[in-house]
GROMACS .gro file of C-alpha atoms in nm:
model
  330
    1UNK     CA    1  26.676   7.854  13.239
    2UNK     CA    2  26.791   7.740  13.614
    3UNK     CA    3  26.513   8.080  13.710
    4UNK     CA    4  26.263   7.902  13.519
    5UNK     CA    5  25.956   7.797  13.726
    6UNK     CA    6  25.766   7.456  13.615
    7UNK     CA    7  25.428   7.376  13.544
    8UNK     CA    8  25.198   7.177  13.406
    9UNK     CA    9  25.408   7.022  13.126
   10UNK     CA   10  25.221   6.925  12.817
   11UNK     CA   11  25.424   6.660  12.590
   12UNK     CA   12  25.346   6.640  12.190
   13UNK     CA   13  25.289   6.231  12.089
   14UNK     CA   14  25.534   6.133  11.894
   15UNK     CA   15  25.404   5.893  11.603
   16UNK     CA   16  25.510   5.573  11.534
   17UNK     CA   17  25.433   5.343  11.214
   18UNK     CA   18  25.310   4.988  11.235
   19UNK     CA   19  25.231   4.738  11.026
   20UNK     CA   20  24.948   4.659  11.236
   21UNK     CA   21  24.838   5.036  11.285
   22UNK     CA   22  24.502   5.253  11.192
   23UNK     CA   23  24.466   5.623  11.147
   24UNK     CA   24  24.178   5.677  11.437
   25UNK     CA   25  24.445   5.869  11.628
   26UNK     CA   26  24.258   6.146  11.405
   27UNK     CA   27  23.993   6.159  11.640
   28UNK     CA   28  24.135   6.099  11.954
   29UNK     CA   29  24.463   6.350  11.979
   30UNK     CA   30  24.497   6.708  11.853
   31UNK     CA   31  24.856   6.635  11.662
   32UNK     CA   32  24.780   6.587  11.283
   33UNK     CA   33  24.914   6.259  11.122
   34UNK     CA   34  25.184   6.217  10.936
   35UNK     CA   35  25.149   6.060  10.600
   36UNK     CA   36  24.880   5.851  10.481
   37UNK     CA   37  25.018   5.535  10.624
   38UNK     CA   38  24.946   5.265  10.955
   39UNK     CA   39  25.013   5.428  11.267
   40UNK     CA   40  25.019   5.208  11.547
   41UNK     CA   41  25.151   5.414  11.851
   42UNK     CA   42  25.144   5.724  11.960
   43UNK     CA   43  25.460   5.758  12.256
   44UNK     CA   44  25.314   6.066  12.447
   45UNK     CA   45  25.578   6.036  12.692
   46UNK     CA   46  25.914   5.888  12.665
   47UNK     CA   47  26.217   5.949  12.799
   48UNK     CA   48  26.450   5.723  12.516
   49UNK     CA   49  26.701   5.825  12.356
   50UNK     CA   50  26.568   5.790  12.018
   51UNK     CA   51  26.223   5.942  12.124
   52UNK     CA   52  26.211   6.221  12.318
   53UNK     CA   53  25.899   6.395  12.457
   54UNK     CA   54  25.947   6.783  12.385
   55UNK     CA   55  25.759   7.028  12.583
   56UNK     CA   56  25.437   7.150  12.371
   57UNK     CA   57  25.437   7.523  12.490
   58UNK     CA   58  25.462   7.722  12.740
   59UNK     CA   59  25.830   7.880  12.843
   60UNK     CA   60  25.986   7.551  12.791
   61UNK     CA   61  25.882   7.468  12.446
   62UNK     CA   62  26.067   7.264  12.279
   63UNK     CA   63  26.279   7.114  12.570
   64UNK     CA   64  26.338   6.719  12.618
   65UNK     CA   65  26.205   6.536  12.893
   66UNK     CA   66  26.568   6.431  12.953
   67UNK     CA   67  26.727   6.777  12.946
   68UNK     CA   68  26.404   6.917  13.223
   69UNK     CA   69  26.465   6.620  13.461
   70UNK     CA   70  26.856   6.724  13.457
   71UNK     CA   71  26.828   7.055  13.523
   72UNK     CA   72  26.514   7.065  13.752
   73UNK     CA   73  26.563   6.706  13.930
   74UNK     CA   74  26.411   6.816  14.292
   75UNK     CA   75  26.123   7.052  14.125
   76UNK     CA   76  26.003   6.788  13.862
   77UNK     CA   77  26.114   6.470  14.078
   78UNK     CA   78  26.056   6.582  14.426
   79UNK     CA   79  26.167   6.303  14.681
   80UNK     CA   80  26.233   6.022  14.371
   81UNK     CA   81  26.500   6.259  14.267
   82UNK     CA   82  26.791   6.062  14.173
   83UNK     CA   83  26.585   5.740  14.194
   84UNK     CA   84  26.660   5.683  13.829
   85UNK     CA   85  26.859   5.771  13.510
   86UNK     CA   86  26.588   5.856  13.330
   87UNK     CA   87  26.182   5.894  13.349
   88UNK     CA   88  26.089   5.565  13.454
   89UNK     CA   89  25.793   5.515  13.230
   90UNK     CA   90  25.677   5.520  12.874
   91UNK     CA   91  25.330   5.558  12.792
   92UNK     CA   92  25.134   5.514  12.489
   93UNK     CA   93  24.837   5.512  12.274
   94UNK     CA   94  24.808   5.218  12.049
   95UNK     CA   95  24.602   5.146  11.750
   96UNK     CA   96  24.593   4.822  11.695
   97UNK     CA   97  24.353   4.752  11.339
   98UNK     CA   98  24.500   4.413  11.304
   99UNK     CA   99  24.672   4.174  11.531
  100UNK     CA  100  25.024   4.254  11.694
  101UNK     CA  101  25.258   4.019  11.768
  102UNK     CA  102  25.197   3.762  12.005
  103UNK     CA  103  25.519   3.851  12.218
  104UNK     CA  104  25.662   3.842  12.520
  105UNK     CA  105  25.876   4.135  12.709
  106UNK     CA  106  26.153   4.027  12.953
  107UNK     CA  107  26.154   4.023  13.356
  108UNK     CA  108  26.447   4.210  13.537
  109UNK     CA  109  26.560   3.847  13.616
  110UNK     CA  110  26.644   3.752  13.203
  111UNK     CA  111  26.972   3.957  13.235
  112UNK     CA  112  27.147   3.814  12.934
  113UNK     CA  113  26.858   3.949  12.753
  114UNK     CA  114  26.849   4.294  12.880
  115UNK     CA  115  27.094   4.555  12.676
  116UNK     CA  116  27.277   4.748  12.878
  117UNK     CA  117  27.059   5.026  13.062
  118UNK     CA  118  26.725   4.860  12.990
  119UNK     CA  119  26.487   4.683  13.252
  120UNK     CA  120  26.189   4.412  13.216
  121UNK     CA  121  25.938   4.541  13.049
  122UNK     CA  122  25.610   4.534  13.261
  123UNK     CA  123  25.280   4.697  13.107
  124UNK     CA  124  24.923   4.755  13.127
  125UNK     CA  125  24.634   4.894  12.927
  126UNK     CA  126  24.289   5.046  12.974
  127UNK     CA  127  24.046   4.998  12.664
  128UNK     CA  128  23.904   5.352  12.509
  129UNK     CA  129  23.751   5.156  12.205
  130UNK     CA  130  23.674   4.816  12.082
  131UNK     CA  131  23.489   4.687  11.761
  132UNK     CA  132  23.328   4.306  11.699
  133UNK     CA  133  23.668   4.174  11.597
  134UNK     CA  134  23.877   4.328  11.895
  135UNK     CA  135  24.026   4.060  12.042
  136UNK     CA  136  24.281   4.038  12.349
  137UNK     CA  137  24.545   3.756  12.420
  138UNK     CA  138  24.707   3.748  12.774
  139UNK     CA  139  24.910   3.463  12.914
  140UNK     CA  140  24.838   3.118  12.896
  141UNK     CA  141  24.619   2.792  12.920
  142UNK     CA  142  24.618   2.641  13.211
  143UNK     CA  143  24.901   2.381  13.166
  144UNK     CA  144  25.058   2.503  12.847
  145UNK     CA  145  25.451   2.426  12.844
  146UNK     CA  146  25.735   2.549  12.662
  147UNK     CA  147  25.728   2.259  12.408
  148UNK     CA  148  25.371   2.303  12.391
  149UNK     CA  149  25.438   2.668  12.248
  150UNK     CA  150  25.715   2.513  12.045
  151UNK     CA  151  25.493   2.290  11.862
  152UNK     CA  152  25.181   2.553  11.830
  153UNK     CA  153  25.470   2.763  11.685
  154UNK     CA  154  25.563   2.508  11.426
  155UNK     CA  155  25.170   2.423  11.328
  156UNK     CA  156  25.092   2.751  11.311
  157UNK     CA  157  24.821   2.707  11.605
  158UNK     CA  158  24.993   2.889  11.869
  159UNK     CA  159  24.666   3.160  11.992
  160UNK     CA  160  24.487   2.847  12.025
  161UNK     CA  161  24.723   2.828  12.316
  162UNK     CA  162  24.649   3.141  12.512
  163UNK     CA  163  24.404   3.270  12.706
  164UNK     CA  164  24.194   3.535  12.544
  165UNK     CA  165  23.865   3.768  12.543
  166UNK     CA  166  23.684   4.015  12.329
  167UNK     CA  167  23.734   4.374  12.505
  168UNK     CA  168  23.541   4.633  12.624
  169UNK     CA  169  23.601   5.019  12.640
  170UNK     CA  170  23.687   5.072  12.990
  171UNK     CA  171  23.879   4.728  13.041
  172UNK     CA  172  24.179   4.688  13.238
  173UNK     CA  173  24.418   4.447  13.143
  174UNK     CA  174  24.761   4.377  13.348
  175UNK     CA  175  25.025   4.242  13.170
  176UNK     CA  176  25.348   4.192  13.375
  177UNK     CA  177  25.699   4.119  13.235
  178UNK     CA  178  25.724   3.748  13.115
  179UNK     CA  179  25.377   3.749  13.010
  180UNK     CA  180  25.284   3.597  12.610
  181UNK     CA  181  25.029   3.839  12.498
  182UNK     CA  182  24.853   4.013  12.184
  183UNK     CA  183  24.589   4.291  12.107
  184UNK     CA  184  24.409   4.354  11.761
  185UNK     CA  185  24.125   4.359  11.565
  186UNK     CA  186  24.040   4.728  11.554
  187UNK     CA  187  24.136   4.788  11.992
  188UNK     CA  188  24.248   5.108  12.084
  189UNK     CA  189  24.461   5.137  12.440
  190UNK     CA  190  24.590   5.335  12.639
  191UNK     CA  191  24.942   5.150  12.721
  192UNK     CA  192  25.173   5.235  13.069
  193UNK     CA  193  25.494   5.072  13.064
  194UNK     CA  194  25.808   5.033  13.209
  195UNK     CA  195  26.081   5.285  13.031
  196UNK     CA  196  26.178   4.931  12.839
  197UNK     CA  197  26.170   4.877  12.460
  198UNK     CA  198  26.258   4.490  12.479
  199UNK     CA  199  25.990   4.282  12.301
  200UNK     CA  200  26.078   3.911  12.159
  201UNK     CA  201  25.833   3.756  11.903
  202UNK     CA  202  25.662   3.479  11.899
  203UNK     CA  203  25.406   3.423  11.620
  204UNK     CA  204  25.318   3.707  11.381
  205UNK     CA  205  25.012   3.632  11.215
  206UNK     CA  206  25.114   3.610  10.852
  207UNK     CA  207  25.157   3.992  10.825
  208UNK     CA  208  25.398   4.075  10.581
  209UNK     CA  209  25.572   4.421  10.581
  210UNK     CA  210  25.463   4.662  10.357
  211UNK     CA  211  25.744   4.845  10.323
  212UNK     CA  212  25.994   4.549  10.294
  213UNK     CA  213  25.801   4.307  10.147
  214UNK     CA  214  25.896   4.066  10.381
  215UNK     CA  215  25.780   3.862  10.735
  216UNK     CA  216  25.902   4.030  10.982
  217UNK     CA  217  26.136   3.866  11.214
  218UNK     CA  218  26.068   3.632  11.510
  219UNK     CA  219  26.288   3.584  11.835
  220UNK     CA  220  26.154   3.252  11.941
  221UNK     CA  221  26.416   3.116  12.188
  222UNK     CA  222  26.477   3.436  12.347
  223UNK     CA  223  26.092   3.478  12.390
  224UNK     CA  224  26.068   3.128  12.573
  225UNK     CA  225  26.341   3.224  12.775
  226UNK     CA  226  26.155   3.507  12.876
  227UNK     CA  227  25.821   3.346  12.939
  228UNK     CA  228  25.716   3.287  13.295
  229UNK     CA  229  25.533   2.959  13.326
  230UNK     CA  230  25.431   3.048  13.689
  231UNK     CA  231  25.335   3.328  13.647
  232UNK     CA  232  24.970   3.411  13.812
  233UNK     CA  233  24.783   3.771  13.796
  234UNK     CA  234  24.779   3.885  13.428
  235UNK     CA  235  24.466   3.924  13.252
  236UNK     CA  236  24.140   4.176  13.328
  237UNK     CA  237  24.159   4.386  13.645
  238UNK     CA  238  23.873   4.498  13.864
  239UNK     CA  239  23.910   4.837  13.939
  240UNK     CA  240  23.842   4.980  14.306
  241UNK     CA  241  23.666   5.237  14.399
  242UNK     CA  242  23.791   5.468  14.649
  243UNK     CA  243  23.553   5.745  14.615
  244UNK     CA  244  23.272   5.843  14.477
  245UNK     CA  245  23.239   6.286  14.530
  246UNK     CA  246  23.324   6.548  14.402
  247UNK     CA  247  23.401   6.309  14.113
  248UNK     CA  248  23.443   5.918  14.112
  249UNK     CA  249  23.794   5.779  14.198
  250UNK     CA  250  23.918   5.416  14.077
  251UNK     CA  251  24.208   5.292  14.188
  252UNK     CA  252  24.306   5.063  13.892
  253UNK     CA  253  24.675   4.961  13.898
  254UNK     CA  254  24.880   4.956  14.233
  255UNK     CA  255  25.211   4.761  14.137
  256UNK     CA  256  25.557   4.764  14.215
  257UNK     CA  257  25.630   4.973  13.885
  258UNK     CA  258  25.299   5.217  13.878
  259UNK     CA  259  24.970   5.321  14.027
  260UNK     CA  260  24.698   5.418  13.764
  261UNK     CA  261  24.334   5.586  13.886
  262UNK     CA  262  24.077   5.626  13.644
  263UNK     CA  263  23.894   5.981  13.761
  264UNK     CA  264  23.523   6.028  13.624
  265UNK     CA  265  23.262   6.320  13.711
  266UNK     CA  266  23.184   6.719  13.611
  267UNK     CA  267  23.276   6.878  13.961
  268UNK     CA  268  23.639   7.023  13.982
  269UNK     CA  269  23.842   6.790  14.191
  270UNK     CA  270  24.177   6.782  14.294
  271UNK     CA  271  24.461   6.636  14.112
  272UNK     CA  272  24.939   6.591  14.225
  273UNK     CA  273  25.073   6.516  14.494
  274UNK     CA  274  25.294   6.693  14.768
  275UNK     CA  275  25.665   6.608  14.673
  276UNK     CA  276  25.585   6.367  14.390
  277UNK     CA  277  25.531   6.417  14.036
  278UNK     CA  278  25.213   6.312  13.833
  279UNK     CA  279  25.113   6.217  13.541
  280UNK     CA  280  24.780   6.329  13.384
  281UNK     CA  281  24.645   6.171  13.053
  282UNK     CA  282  24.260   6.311  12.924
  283UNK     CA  283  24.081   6.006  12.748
  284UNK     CA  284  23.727   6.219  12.751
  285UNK     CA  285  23.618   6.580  12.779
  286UNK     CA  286  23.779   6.903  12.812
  287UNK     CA  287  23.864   7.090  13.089
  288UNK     CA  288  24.177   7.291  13.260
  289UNK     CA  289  24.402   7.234  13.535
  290UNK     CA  290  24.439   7.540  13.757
  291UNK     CA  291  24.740   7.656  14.007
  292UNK     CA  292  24.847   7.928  14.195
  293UNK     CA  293  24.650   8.184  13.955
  294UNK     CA  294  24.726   8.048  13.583
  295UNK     CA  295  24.524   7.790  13.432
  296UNK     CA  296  24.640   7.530  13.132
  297UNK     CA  297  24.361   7.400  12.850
  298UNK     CA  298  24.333   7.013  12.856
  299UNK     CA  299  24.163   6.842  12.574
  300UNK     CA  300  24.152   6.492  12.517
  301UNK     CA  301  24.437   6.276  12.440
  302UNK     CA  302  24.633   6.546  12.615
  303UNK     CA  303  24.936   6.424  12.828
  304UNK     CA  304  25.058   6.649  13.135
  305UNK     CA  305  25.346   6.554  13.355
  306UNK     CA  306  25.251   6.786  13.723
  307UNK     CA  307  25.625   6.881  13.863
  308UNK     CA  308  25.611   6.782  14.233
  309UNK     CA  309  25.708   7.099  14.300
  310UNK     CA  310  25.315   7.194  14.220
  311UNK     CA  311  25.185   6.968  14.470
  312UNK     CA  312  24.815   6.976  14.498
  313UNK     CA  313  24.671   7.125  14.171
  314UNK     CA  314  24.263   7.202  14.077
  315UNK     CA  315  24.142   7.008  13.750
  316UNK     CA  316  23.803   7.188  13.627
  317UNK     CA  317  23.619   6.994  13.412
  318UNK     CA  318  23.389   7.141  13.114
  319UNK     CA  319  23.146   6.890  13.110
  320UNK     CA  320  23.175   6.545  13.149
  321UNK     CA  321  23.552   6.430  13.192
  322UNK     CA  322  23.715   6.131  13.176
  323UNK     CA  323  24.115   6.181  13.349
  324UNK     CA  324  24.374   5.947  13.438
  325UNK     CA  325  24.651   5.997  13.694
  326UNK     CA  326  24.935   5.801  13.747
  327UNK     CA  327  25.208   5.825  14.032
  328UNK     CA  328  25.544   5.623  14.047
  329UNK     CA  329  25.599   5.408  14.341
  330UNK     CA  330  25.872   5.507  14.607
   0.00000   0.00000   0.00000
């Protein structure tokens, strides 16, 4: 394996059942789904140690995210080799038919909240579909205080609280750490996170588990601790455009914890980064991404991490694409 040269490593989703889940992941990734049940998220890469992204194909079939980034750190990591102790994000598809949780994910700050190895939990998501009920939640009223949650909570009124909208496909929506939010109502995202899997609830809607019969649990006083009243900046994001040929380029997200650009067009164009690794995730169209003679089939819904050891690759589209690449701050 240590002779093994990388490449454009395709990850298989790994399912997850919610409550609150559909089944339109039919139509938008190539992995069948299990069962005949909700399924609200679809982890397409994750470095955890209770979901691991395994290699699709190629030489390294099979392999865990974890187990490439230990053995290749410099050819997958490039110069953030050794930054971290694992992949530093987790991205997602969600399919949210009904209402999640409204809930609120921790800041690096709450550290009595944090287990051990986890970090705050900031996310954002870009819209692929929306029906007449969709309907997104984030952050709050102007003026809304912790014992204004605490009595929405207790009268059952606490969305009438937040600030909300009806979504659009192609929405951007920021939604840093400390931040009460929700999504539902037939929305389906695209989700980039923080490696974290710290959420605290504070409402749930009613929904009762179907497979235990019962609520499901709330964390109310560790969700207010959590909850930044000051906080400014979450909601709908205007993307940027930064280019417009051989295919259009939108800068989207440019935080402290990732950069996102939304790539649009039919002309190849190029695609990684000397030194750095990338992350590639299809939302429309079909195409390939070529390098140094060999060429890998990308369909949408596929997820690619590009080593940095690749550097500069060639995406050719088949038609009309629709790519997003992501890049982890130094």
């Amino acid at each position: 394996m240590s002779q093994t040269i990388l490449y454009p490593l395709r990850f298989a989703p790994i399912y997850q059942y919610r409550l609150w889940g559909g089944r339109r992941f039919a139509d938008l990734l190539s992995a069948p789904l299990p069962g005949d049940g909700p399924i609200g998220e679809a982890w397409v890469l994750s470095d955890r140690d209770d979901h691991q992204s395994l290699v699709a194909d190629g030489p390294l079939k099979g392999r865990g995210i974890s187990q490439l980034l230990e053995q290749f750190p410099e050819q997958a990591m490039g110069k953030l080799a050794g930054r971290f102790h694992r992949f530093p994000l987790l991205l997602k598809f969600l399919d949210a038919r009904q209402m999640l949780s409204v809930q609120v994910h921790p800041r690096d700050a709450n550290k009595d909240l944090l287990p051990p190895g986890e970090t705050g939990k900031t996310e954002a998501w870009v819209v692929l579909e929306a029906g007449k009920e969709s309907r997104i939640y984030v952050g709050l009223k102007q003026g809304i205080t912790a014992e204004d949650l605490r009595r929405a909570i207790a009268s059952g009124t606490l969305p009438d609280n937040l600030a909300s909208f009806h979504p659009q496909p192609g929405d951007a929506v920021f939604t840093p750490a400390g931040t009460v939010h929700a999504l539902g109502g037939g929305v389906v995202v695209f989700e980039i996170q923080q490696n974290s899997d710290v959420t605290f609830r504070l409402y749930d809607w009613g929904h009762v588990d179907a497979k235990t019969g019962q609520p499901r649990a709330l964390q109310v006083e560790q969700a207010l601790a959590c909850v930044d009243f000051s906080r400014d900046g979450a909601g709908l994001v205007t993307p940027v455009v930064e280019a417009t040929a051989p295919v259009e380029r939108e800068r989207i997200f440019h935080g402290d914890q990732f950069w996102l650009w939304r790539l649009r067009g039919q002309s190849p164009f190029t695609v990684g980064a000397e030194g750095a690794p990338r992350v590639l995730v299809c939302i429309e169209g079909v195409g390939q991404i070529a390098h140094g003679g060999a060429a890998w089939e990308v369909r949408k819904g596929d997820v690619f991490l590009l080593p940095a050891v690749l550097g500069a690759c060639t995406f050719q589209p088949r038609g009309a694409i629709t790519v997003l690449e992501i890049e982890i701050p130094e």
